[in-house]
PDB file of C-alpha atoms in Angstrom:
ATOM      1  CA  GLN I   1      82.213  44.834 -14.763  1.00 85.00           C
ATOM      2  CA  VAL I   2      79.610  46.116 -17.165  1.00 96.00           C
ATOM      3  CA  GLN I   3      77.842  49.367 -16.323  1.00 98.00           C
ATOM      4  CA  LEU I   4      74.269  50.189 -17.244  1.00 98.00           C
ATOM      5  CA  GLN I   5      72.664  53.621 -17.343  1.00 98.00           C
ATOM      6  CA  GLU I   6      68.981  54.279 -17.942  1.00 98.00           C
ATOM      7  CA  SER I   7      67.910  57.550 -19.497  1.00 98.00           C
ATOM      8  CA  GLY I   8      64.735  59.158 -20.712  1.00 98.00           C
ATOM      9  CA  PRO I   9      62.011  61.637 -19.778  1.00 98.00           C
ATOM     10  CA  GLY I  10      61.153  61.732 -16.114  1.00 97.00           C
ATOM     11  CA  LEU I  11      57.619  62.914 -16.798  1.00 98.00           C
ATOM     12  CA  VAL I  12      55.171  61.413 -19.266  1.00 98.00           C
ATOM     13  CA  LYS I  13      51.571  62.432 -19.838  1.00 98.00           C
ATOM     14  CA  PRO I  14      48.771  59.902 -19.486  1.00 98.00           C
ATOM     15  CA  SER I  15      47.974  58.028 -22.715  1.00 98.00           C
ATOM     16  CA  GLU I  16      51.396  58.854 -24.160  1.00 98.00           C
ATOM     17  CA  THR I  17      54.406  56.604 -24.669  1.00 98.00           C
ATOM     18  CA  LEU I  18      57.159  56.078 -22.136  1.00 98.00           C
ATOM     19  CA  SER I  19      60.530  55.688 -23.842  1.00 98.00           C
ATOM     20  CA  LEU I  20      63.712  54.724 -22.039  1.00 98.00           C
ATOM     21  CA  THR I  21      67.200  53.812 -23.155  1.00 98.00           C
ATOM     22  CA  CYS I  22      69.721  51.667 -21.335  1.00 98.00           C
ATOM     23  CA  SER I  23      73.295  52.436 -22.325  1.00 98.00           C
ATOM     24  CA  VAL I  24      75.779  49.662 -21.697  1.00 98.00           C
ATOM     25  CA  SER I  25      79.456  50.367 -21.122  1.00 97.00           C
ATOM     26  CA  GLY I  26      82.375  48.166 -20.178  1.00 96.00           C
ATOM     27  CA  GLY I  27      81.091  45.274 -22.190  1.00 95.00           C
ATOM     28  CA  ALA I  28      79.262  44.359 -25.345  1.00 94.00           C
ATOM     29  CA  ILE I  29      75.558  43.866 -25.747  1.00 97.00           C
ATOM     30  CA  THR I  30      76.106  41.001 -28.135  1.00 97.00           C
ATOM     31  CA  GLY I  31      75.691  37.534 -26.709  1.00 96.00           C
ATOM     32  CA  TYR I  32      73.526  38.529 -23.777  1.00 97.00           C
ATOM     33  CA  TYR I  33      69.981  38.978 -22.595  1.00 98.00           C
ATOM     34  CA  TRP I  34      68.859  42.357 -21.275  1.00 98.00           C
ATOM     35  CA  SER I  35      65.930  42.785 -18.935  1.00 98.00           C
ATOM     36  CA  TRP I  36      63.708  45.584 -17.699  1.00 98.00           C
ATOM     37  CA  ILE I  37      62.248  45.649 -14.206  1.00 98.00           C
ATOM     38  CA  ARG I  38      60.207  48.360 -12.574  1.00 98.00           C
ATOM     39  CA  GLN I  39      59.297  49.410  -9.048  1.00 98.00           C
ATOM     40  CA  PRO I  40      56.410  51.731  -8.198  1.00 98.00           C
ATOM     41  CA  PRO I  41      57.261  54.136  -5.377  1.00 97.00           C
ATOM     42  CA  GLY I  42      57.246  52.346  -2.043  1.00 96.00           C
ATOM     43  CA  ARG I  43      56.339  49.017  -3.603  1.00 98.00           C
ATOM     44  CA  GLY I  44      57.904  45.812  -4.866  1.00 98.00           C
ATOM     45  CA  LEU I  45      59.634  44.787  -8.053  1.00 98.00           C
ATOM     46  CA  GLU I  46      57.850  43.835 -11.264  1.00 98.00           C
ATOM     47  CA  TRP I  47      59.483  42.055 -14.163  1.00 98.00           C
ATOM     48  CA  ILE I  48      58.679  43.733 -17.489  1.00 98.00           C
ATOM     49  CA  GLY I  49      60.544  41.425 -19.858  1.00 98.00           C
ATOM     50  CA  TRP I  50      63.790  40.699 -21.647  1.00 98.00           C
ATOM     51  CA  ILE I  51      65.359  41.074 -25.051  1.00 98.00           C
ATOM     52  CA  PHE I  52      68.161  38.989 -26.511  1.00 98.00           C
ATOM     53  CA  TYR I  53      70.794  40.871 -28.507  1.00 97.00           C
ATOM     54  CA  ARG I  54      69.420  39.268 -31.659  1.00 97.00           C
ATOM     55  CA  GLY I  55      66.020  40.821 -31.017  1.00 97.00           C
ATOM     56  CA  ASN I  56      64.121  37.903 -29.456  1.00 98.00           C
ATOM     57  CA  THR I  57      61.825  39.101 -26.712  1.00 98.00           C
ATOM     58  CA  ASN I  58      59.741  37.820 -23.829  1.00 98.00           C
ATOM     59  CA  TYR I  59      57.310  40.183 -22.146  1.00 98.00           C
ATOM     60  CA  ASN I  60      55.206  40.047 -19.024  1.00 98.00           C
ATOM     61  CA  PRO I  61      51.674  39.159 -20.209  1.00 98.00           C
ATOM     62  CA  SER I  62      50.286  41.907 -18.000  1.00 98.00           C
ATOM     63  CA  LEU I  63      52.152  44.471 -20.127  1.00 98.00           C
ATOM     64  CA  GLN I  64      52.615  42.617 -23.400  1.00 97.00           C
ATOM     65  CA  SER I  65      50.064  44.604 -25.384  1.00 98.00           C
ATOM     66  CA  ARG I  66      51.818  47.878 -24.550  1.00 98.00           C
ATOM     67  CA  VAL I  67      55.525  46.984 -24.396  1.00 98.00           C
ATOM     68  CA  THR I  68      58.192  47.011 -27.056  1.00 98.00           C
ATOM     69  CA  MET I  69      61.870  46.371 -26.452  1.00 98.00           C
ATOM     70  CA  SER I  70      64.621  46.859 -28.989  1.00 98.00           C
ATOM     71  CA  VAL I  71      68.376  46.647 -29.161  1.00 98.00           C
ATOM     72  CA  ASP I  72      70.930  48.724 -31.052  1.00 97.00           C
ATOM     73  CA  THR I  73      74.207  46.856 -31.055  1.00 96.00           C
ATOM     74  CA  SER I  74      75.997  49.672 -32.875  1.00 96.00           C
ATOM     75  CA  LYS I  75      75.267  52.014 -29.995  1.00 97.00           C
ATOM     76  CA  ASN I  76      75.426  49.345 -27.262  1.00 97.00           C
ATOM     77  CA  GLN I  77      71.938  50.331 -26.177  1.00 98.00           C
ATOM     78  CA  VAL I  78      68.702  48.626 -25.251  1.00 98.00           C
ATOM     79  CA  SER I  79      65.409  50.471 -25.375  1.00 98.00           C
ATOM     80  CA  LEU I  80      62.008  50.158 -23.723  1.00 98.00           C
ATOM     81  CA  LYS I  81      58.768  51.636 -24.957  1.00 98.00           C
ATOM     82  CA  LEU I  82      55.528  51.434 -23.024  1.00 98.00           C
ATOM     83  CA  ASN I  83      52.527  52.997 -24.670  1.00 98.00           C
ATOM     84  CA  SER I  84      49.185  54.242 -23.389  1.00 98.00           C
ATOM     85  CA  VAL I  85      50.617  54.898 -19.963  1.00 98.00           C
ATOM     86  CA  THR I  86      48.539  55.670 -16.890  1.00 98.00           C
ATOM     87  CA  ALA I  87      49.409  56.736 -13.364  1.00 98.00           C
ATOM     88  CA  THR I  88      49.918  53.089 -12.437  1.00 98.00           C
ATOM     89  CA  ASP I  89      52.969  53.033 -14.705  1.00 98.00           C
ATOM     90  CA  THR I  90      54.716  55.534 -12.440  1.00 98.00           C
ATOM     91  CA  ALA I  91      57.789  53.704 -11.228  1.00 98.00           C
ATOM     92  CA  VAL I  92      61.544  53.492 -11.117  1.00 98.00           C
ATOM     93  CA  TYR I  93      62.573  51.594 -14.220  1.00 98.00           C
ATOM     94  CA  TYR I  94      65.693  49.453 -14.112  1.00 98.00           C
ATOM     95  CA  CYS I  95      67.570  47.744 -16.869  1.00 98.00           C
ATOM     96  CA  ALA I  96      69.606  44.682 -15.942  1.00 98.00           C
ATOM     97  CA  LYS I  97      71.887  42.245 -17.682  1.00 98.00           C
ATOM     98  CA  GLY I  98      70.625  38.712 -17.856  1.00 95.00           C
ATOM     99  CA  ARG I  99      67.615  36.519 -18.340  1.00 95.00           C
ATOM    100  CA  ASP I 100      67.398  34.286 -15.287  1.00 91.00           C
ATOM    101  CA  GLY I 101      68.870  36.554 -12.654  1.00 91.00           C
ATOM    102  CA  TYR I 102      70.599  39.863 -12.562  1.00 95.00           C
ATOM    103  CA  ASN I 103      74.070  40.603 -11.292  1.00 92.00           C
ATOM    104  CA  ASP I 104      74.338  43.911 -13.104  1.00 96.00           C
ATOM    105  CA  TRP I 105      71.732  46.640 -12.779  1.00 98.00           C
ATOM    106  CA  GLY I 106      71.419  50.226 -13.811  1.00 98.00           C
ATOM    107  CA  GLN I 107      70.816  52.799 -11.107  1.00 98.00           C
ATOM    108  CA  GLY I 108      67.197  53.140 -12.213  1.00 98.00           C
ATOM    109  CA  THR I 109      65.258  56.101 -13.473  1.00 98.00           C
ATOM    110  CA  LEU I 110      62.022  57.444 -12.052  1.00 98.00           C
ATOM    111  CA  VAL I 111      59.263  57.976 -14.559  1.00 98.00           C
ATOM    112  CA  THR I 112      56.181  59.807 -13.371  1.00 98.00           C
ATOM    113  CA  VAL I 113      52.979  59.666 -15.366  1.00 98.00           C
ATOM    114  CA  SER I 114      51.039  62.855 -14.810  1.00 98.00           C
ATOM    115  CA  SER I 115      49.384  65.598 -16.768  1.00 97.00           C
TER     116      SER I 115
ATOM    117  CA  ILE M   1      53.800  31.640 -10.289  1.00 95.00           C
ATOM    118  CA  GLN M   2      53.093  33.537  -7.100  1.00 97.00           C
ATOM    119  CA  MET M   3      55.955  34.049  -4.699  1.00 98.00           C
ATOM    120  CA  THR M   4      54.816  34.613  -1.129  1.00 97.00           C
ATOM    121  CA  GLN M   5      57.446  36.081   1.106  1.00 98.00           C
ATOM    122  CA  SER M   6      57.260  36.173   4.885  1.00 97.00           C
ATOM    123  CA  PRO M   7      57.429  38.098   7.003  1.00 98.00           C
ATOM    124  CA  SER M   8      56.752  41.328   5.131  1.00 98.00           C
ATOM    125  CA  SER M   9      58.825  43.127   7.744  1.00 98.00           C
ATOM    126  CA  LEU M  10      60.767  42.349  10.868  1.00 98.00           C
ATOM    127  CA  SER M  11      62.576  44.251  13.598  1.00 98.00           C
ATOM    128  CA  ALA M  12      65.971  43.009  14.628  1.00 98.00           C
ATOM    129  CA  SER M  13      69.180  44.049  16.338  1.00 98.00           C
ATOM    130  CA  VAL M  14      72.782  43.906  15.240  1.00 98.00           C
ATOM    131  CA  GLY M  15      74.037  40.394  15.828  1.00 98.00           C
ATOM    132  CA  ASP M  16      70.660  38.724  15.478  1.00 98.00           C
ATOM    133  CA  ARG M  17      69.995  35.762  13.252  1.00 98.00           C
ATOM    134  CA  VAL M  18      67.076  36.344  10.900  1.00 98.00           C
ATOM    135  CA  THR M  19      65.321  34.080   8.461  1.00 98.00           C
ATOM    136  CA  ILE M  20      63.126  35.048   5.535  1.00 98.00           C
ATOM    137  CA  THR M  21      60.944  32.546   3.720  1.00 98.00           C
ATOM    138  CA  CYS M  22      59.722  32.507   0.159  1.00 98.00           C
ATOM    139  CA  ARG M  23      57.033  30.070  -0.931  1.00 97.00           C
ATOM    140  CA  ALA M  24      56.216  29.395  -4.549  1.00 97.00           C
ATOM    141  CA  SER M  25      52.699  28.565  -5.689  1.00 97.00           C
ATOM    142  CA  GLN M  26      54.148  25.616  -7.578  1.00 96.00           C
ATOM    143  CA  VAL M  27      57.441  23.756  -7.867  1.00 95.00           C
ATOM    144  CA  ILE M  28      60.274  25.891  -9.242  1.00 92.00           C
ATOM    145  CA  ARG M  29      63.130  23.455  -8.627  1.00 86.00           C
ATOM    146  CA  SER M  30      66.121  25.571  -7.524  1.00 87.00           C
ATOM    147  CA  ASP M  31      65.479  28.403  -9.931  1.00 91.00           C
ATOM    148  CA  LEU M  32      65.414  31.165  -7.353  1.00 95.00           C
ATOM    149  CA  GLY M  33      67.560  34.119  -6.424  1.00 96.00           C
ATOM    150  CA  TRP M  34      67.706  36.451  -3.441  1.00 97.00           C
ATOM    151  CA  TYR M  35      68.277  40.196  -3.721  1.00 98.00           C
ATOM    152  CA  GLN M  36      69.022  42.957  -1.261  1.00 98.00           C
ATOM    153  CA  GLN M  37      67.809  46.470  -1.895  1.00 98.00           C
ATOM    154  CA  ARG M  38      68.903  49.471   0.106  1.00 97.00           C
ATOM    155  CA  PRO M  39      66.786  52.656  -0.012  1.00 95.00           C
ATOM    156  CA  GLY M  40      67.240  54.546  -3.250  1.00 96.00           C
ATOM    157  CA  LYS M  41      69.462  51.882  -4.749  1.00 98.00           C
ATOM    158  CA  ALA M  42      69.085  49.133  -7.299  1.00 98.00           C
ATOM    159  CA  PRO M  43      68.743  45.592  -5.978  1.00 98.00           C
ATOM    160  CA  GLU M  44      71.896  43.539  -5.586  1.00 97.00           C
ATOM    161  CA  ARG M  45      71.952  39.808  -6.048  1.00 97.00           C
ATOM    162  CA  LEU M  46      73.076  37.838  -3.018  1.00 97.00           C
ATOM    163  CA  ILE M  47      72.215  34.262  -3.849  1.00 95.00           C
ATOM    164  CA  TYR M  48      71.737  32.486  -7.177  1.00 91.00           C
ATOM    165  CA  PRO M  49      70.612  29.839  -7.756  1.00 87.00           C
ATOM    166  CA  ALA M  50      68.769  28.935  -4.569  1.00 79.00           C
ATOM    167  CA  SER M  51      71.789  28.429  -2.303  1.00 89.00           C
ATOM    168  CA  SER M  52      74.898  29.689  -4.099  1.00 93.00           C
ATOM    169  CA  LEU M  53      76.448  32.798  -2.613  1.00 94.00           C
ATOM    170  CA  GLN M  54      77.464  35.393  -5.181  1.00 93.00           C
ATOM    171  CA  GLY M  55      81.093  36.464  -5.184  1.00 91.00           C
ATOM    172  CA  GLY M  56      81.826  39.133  -2.598  1.00 93.00           C
ATOM    173  CA  VAL M  57      78.713  38.450  -0.531  1.00 96.00           C
ATOM    174  CA  PRO M  58      79.573  37.937   3.149  1.00 97.00           C
ATOM    175  CA  SER M  59      79.364  34.386   4.450  1.00 97.00           C
ATOM    176  CA  ARG M  60      76.822  35.421   7.098  1.00 98.00           C
ATOM    177  CA  PHE M  61      74.289  35.147   4.274  1.00 98.00           C
ATOM    178  CA  SER M  62      73.063  31.668   3.450  1.00 97.00           C
ATOM    179  CA  ALA M  63      70.103  30.191   1.662  1.00 96.00           C
ATOM    180  CA  SER M  64      68.482  26.855   1.158  1.00 95.00           C
ATOM    181  CA  GLY M  65      65.454  25.216  -0.303  1.00 94.00           C
ATOM    182  CA  SER M  66      64.072  23.717  -3.442  1.00 91.00           C
ATOM    183  CA  GLY M  67      60.685  22.935  -4.846  1.00 92.00           C
ATOM    184  CA  THR M  68      58.298  25.397  -3.292  1.00 95.00           C
ATOM    185  CA  GLU M  69      59.955  26.583  -0.077  1.00 96.00           C
ATOM    186  CA  PHE M  70      63.111  28.643   0.166  1.00 96.00           C
ATOM    187  CA  THR M  71      64.815  30.467   3.003  1.00 97.00           C
ATOM    188  CA  LEU M  72      67.389  33.206   3.323  1.00 97.00           C
ATOM    189  CA  THR M  73      69.240  33.418   6.624  1.00 98.00           C
ATOM    190  CA  ILE M  74      71.474  36.174   7.900  1.00 98.00           C
ATOM    191  CA  SER M  75      73.585  34.947  10.789  1.00 97.00           C
ATOM    192  CA  GLY M  76      74.837  37.879  12.784  1.00 96.00           C
ATOM    193  CA  LEU M  77      73.035  40.883  11.358  1.00 98.00           C
ATOM    194  CA  GLN M  78      75.303  43.827  10.566  1.00 98.00           C
ATOM    195  CA  PRO M  79      74.300  47.512  10.294  1.00 97.00           C
ATOM    196  CA  GLU M  80      74.560  47.414   6.504  1.00 97.00           C
ATOM    197  CA  ASP M  81      72.092  44.510   6.344  1.00 98.00           C
ATOM    198  CA  PHE M  82      69.099  46.633   7.319  1.00 98.00           C
ATOM    199  CA  ALA M  83      67.417  46.699   3.944  1.00 98.00           C
ATOM    200  CA  THR M  84      64.649  45.054   1.955  1.00 98.00           C
ATOM    201  CA  TYR M  85      65.096  41.552   0.590  1.00 98.00           C
ATOM    202  CA  TYR M  86      63.350  39.998  -2.391  1.00 98.00           C
ATOM    203  CA  CYS M  87      63.219  36.536  -3.854  1.00 98.00           C
ATOM    204  CA  LEU M  88      62.861  36.050  -7.609  1.00 97.00           C
ATOM    205  CA  GLN M  89      61.809  32.886  -9.375  1.00 96.00           C
ATOM    206  CA  HIS M  90      63.167  32.248 -12.859  1.00 94.00           C
ATOM    207  CA  ASP M  91      61.680  28.872 -13.651  1.00 95.00           C
ATOM    208  CA  TYR M  92      58.488  30.174 -15.235  1.00 96.00           C
ATOM    209  CA  TYR M  93      57.339  33.160 -17.210  1.00 97.00           C
ATOM    210  CA  PRO M  94      56.540  35.762 -16.232  1.00 97.00           C
ATOM    211  CA  ARG M  95      59.405  36.029 -13.770  1.00 97.00           C
ATOM    212  CA  THR M  96      57.975  36.962 -10.402  1.00 98.00           C
ATOM    213  CA  PHE M  97      59.377  38.553  -7.292  1.00 98.00           C
ATOM    214  CA  GLY M  98      58.250  38.065  -3.738  1.00 98.00           C
ATOM    215  CA  GLN M  99      56.667  41.150  -2.244  1.00 98.00           C
ATOM    216  CA  GLY M 100      59.756  41.878  -0.150  1.00 98.00           C
ATOM    217  CA  THR M 101      60.848  41.672   3.466  1.00 98.00           C
ATOM    218  CA  ARG M 102      62.000  44.831   5.153  1.00 98.00           C
ATOM    219  CA  ILE M 103      64.470  44.394   7.993  1.00 98.00           C
ATOM    220  CA  GLU M 104      64.281  47.310  10.411  1.00 98.00           C
ATOM    221  CA  VAL M 105      66.277  48.271  13.454  1.00 95.00           C
ATOM    222  CA  LYS M 106      64.618  47.162  16.685  1.00 95.00           C
TER     223      LYS M 106
END
């Protein structure tokens, strides 16, 4: 079974860019869709978007102007960038394998937006 | 698409039968999954699509529905089932989750 591990800074200042990496092990990135989902503390899940291994993307319109996803097949990694962050972007960020449902998830990483 | 889950929380005892409902603001066919999330953990998929149990998920979990109304039933609640449950529609973009149903110990 594939394993996913999110990594990146746990603290980001307001107006700066949140950058996270999802490292995939136990399987290849090629041939699959990779999604990002987030969860503010104590709240529900929000779909951020997905990226296909070829670079095709689909983002949540509520975040589209600030989100960029990329894939590095040589490193078996998927990346998420969210710019101009505010406190409302504080959340646990998950990467997951798939487009229409997710059987494989990372453990999640908490990103706090604060000065 | 808005996914309205009910109830938002419920209190139950081990052995109880519980049912959670998810209503979509428009028809989503059977393009829906159910997830369980324990505190501090990533969600785990239980059902996908609509009524198909994922491998390894106990048979006390079942789901049904299509169109706009979907239900998840746990028949014979076990201690490890006290968690939060979410539905997720994947018929339209953006994908949307229900707001969650927390099952608590009575």
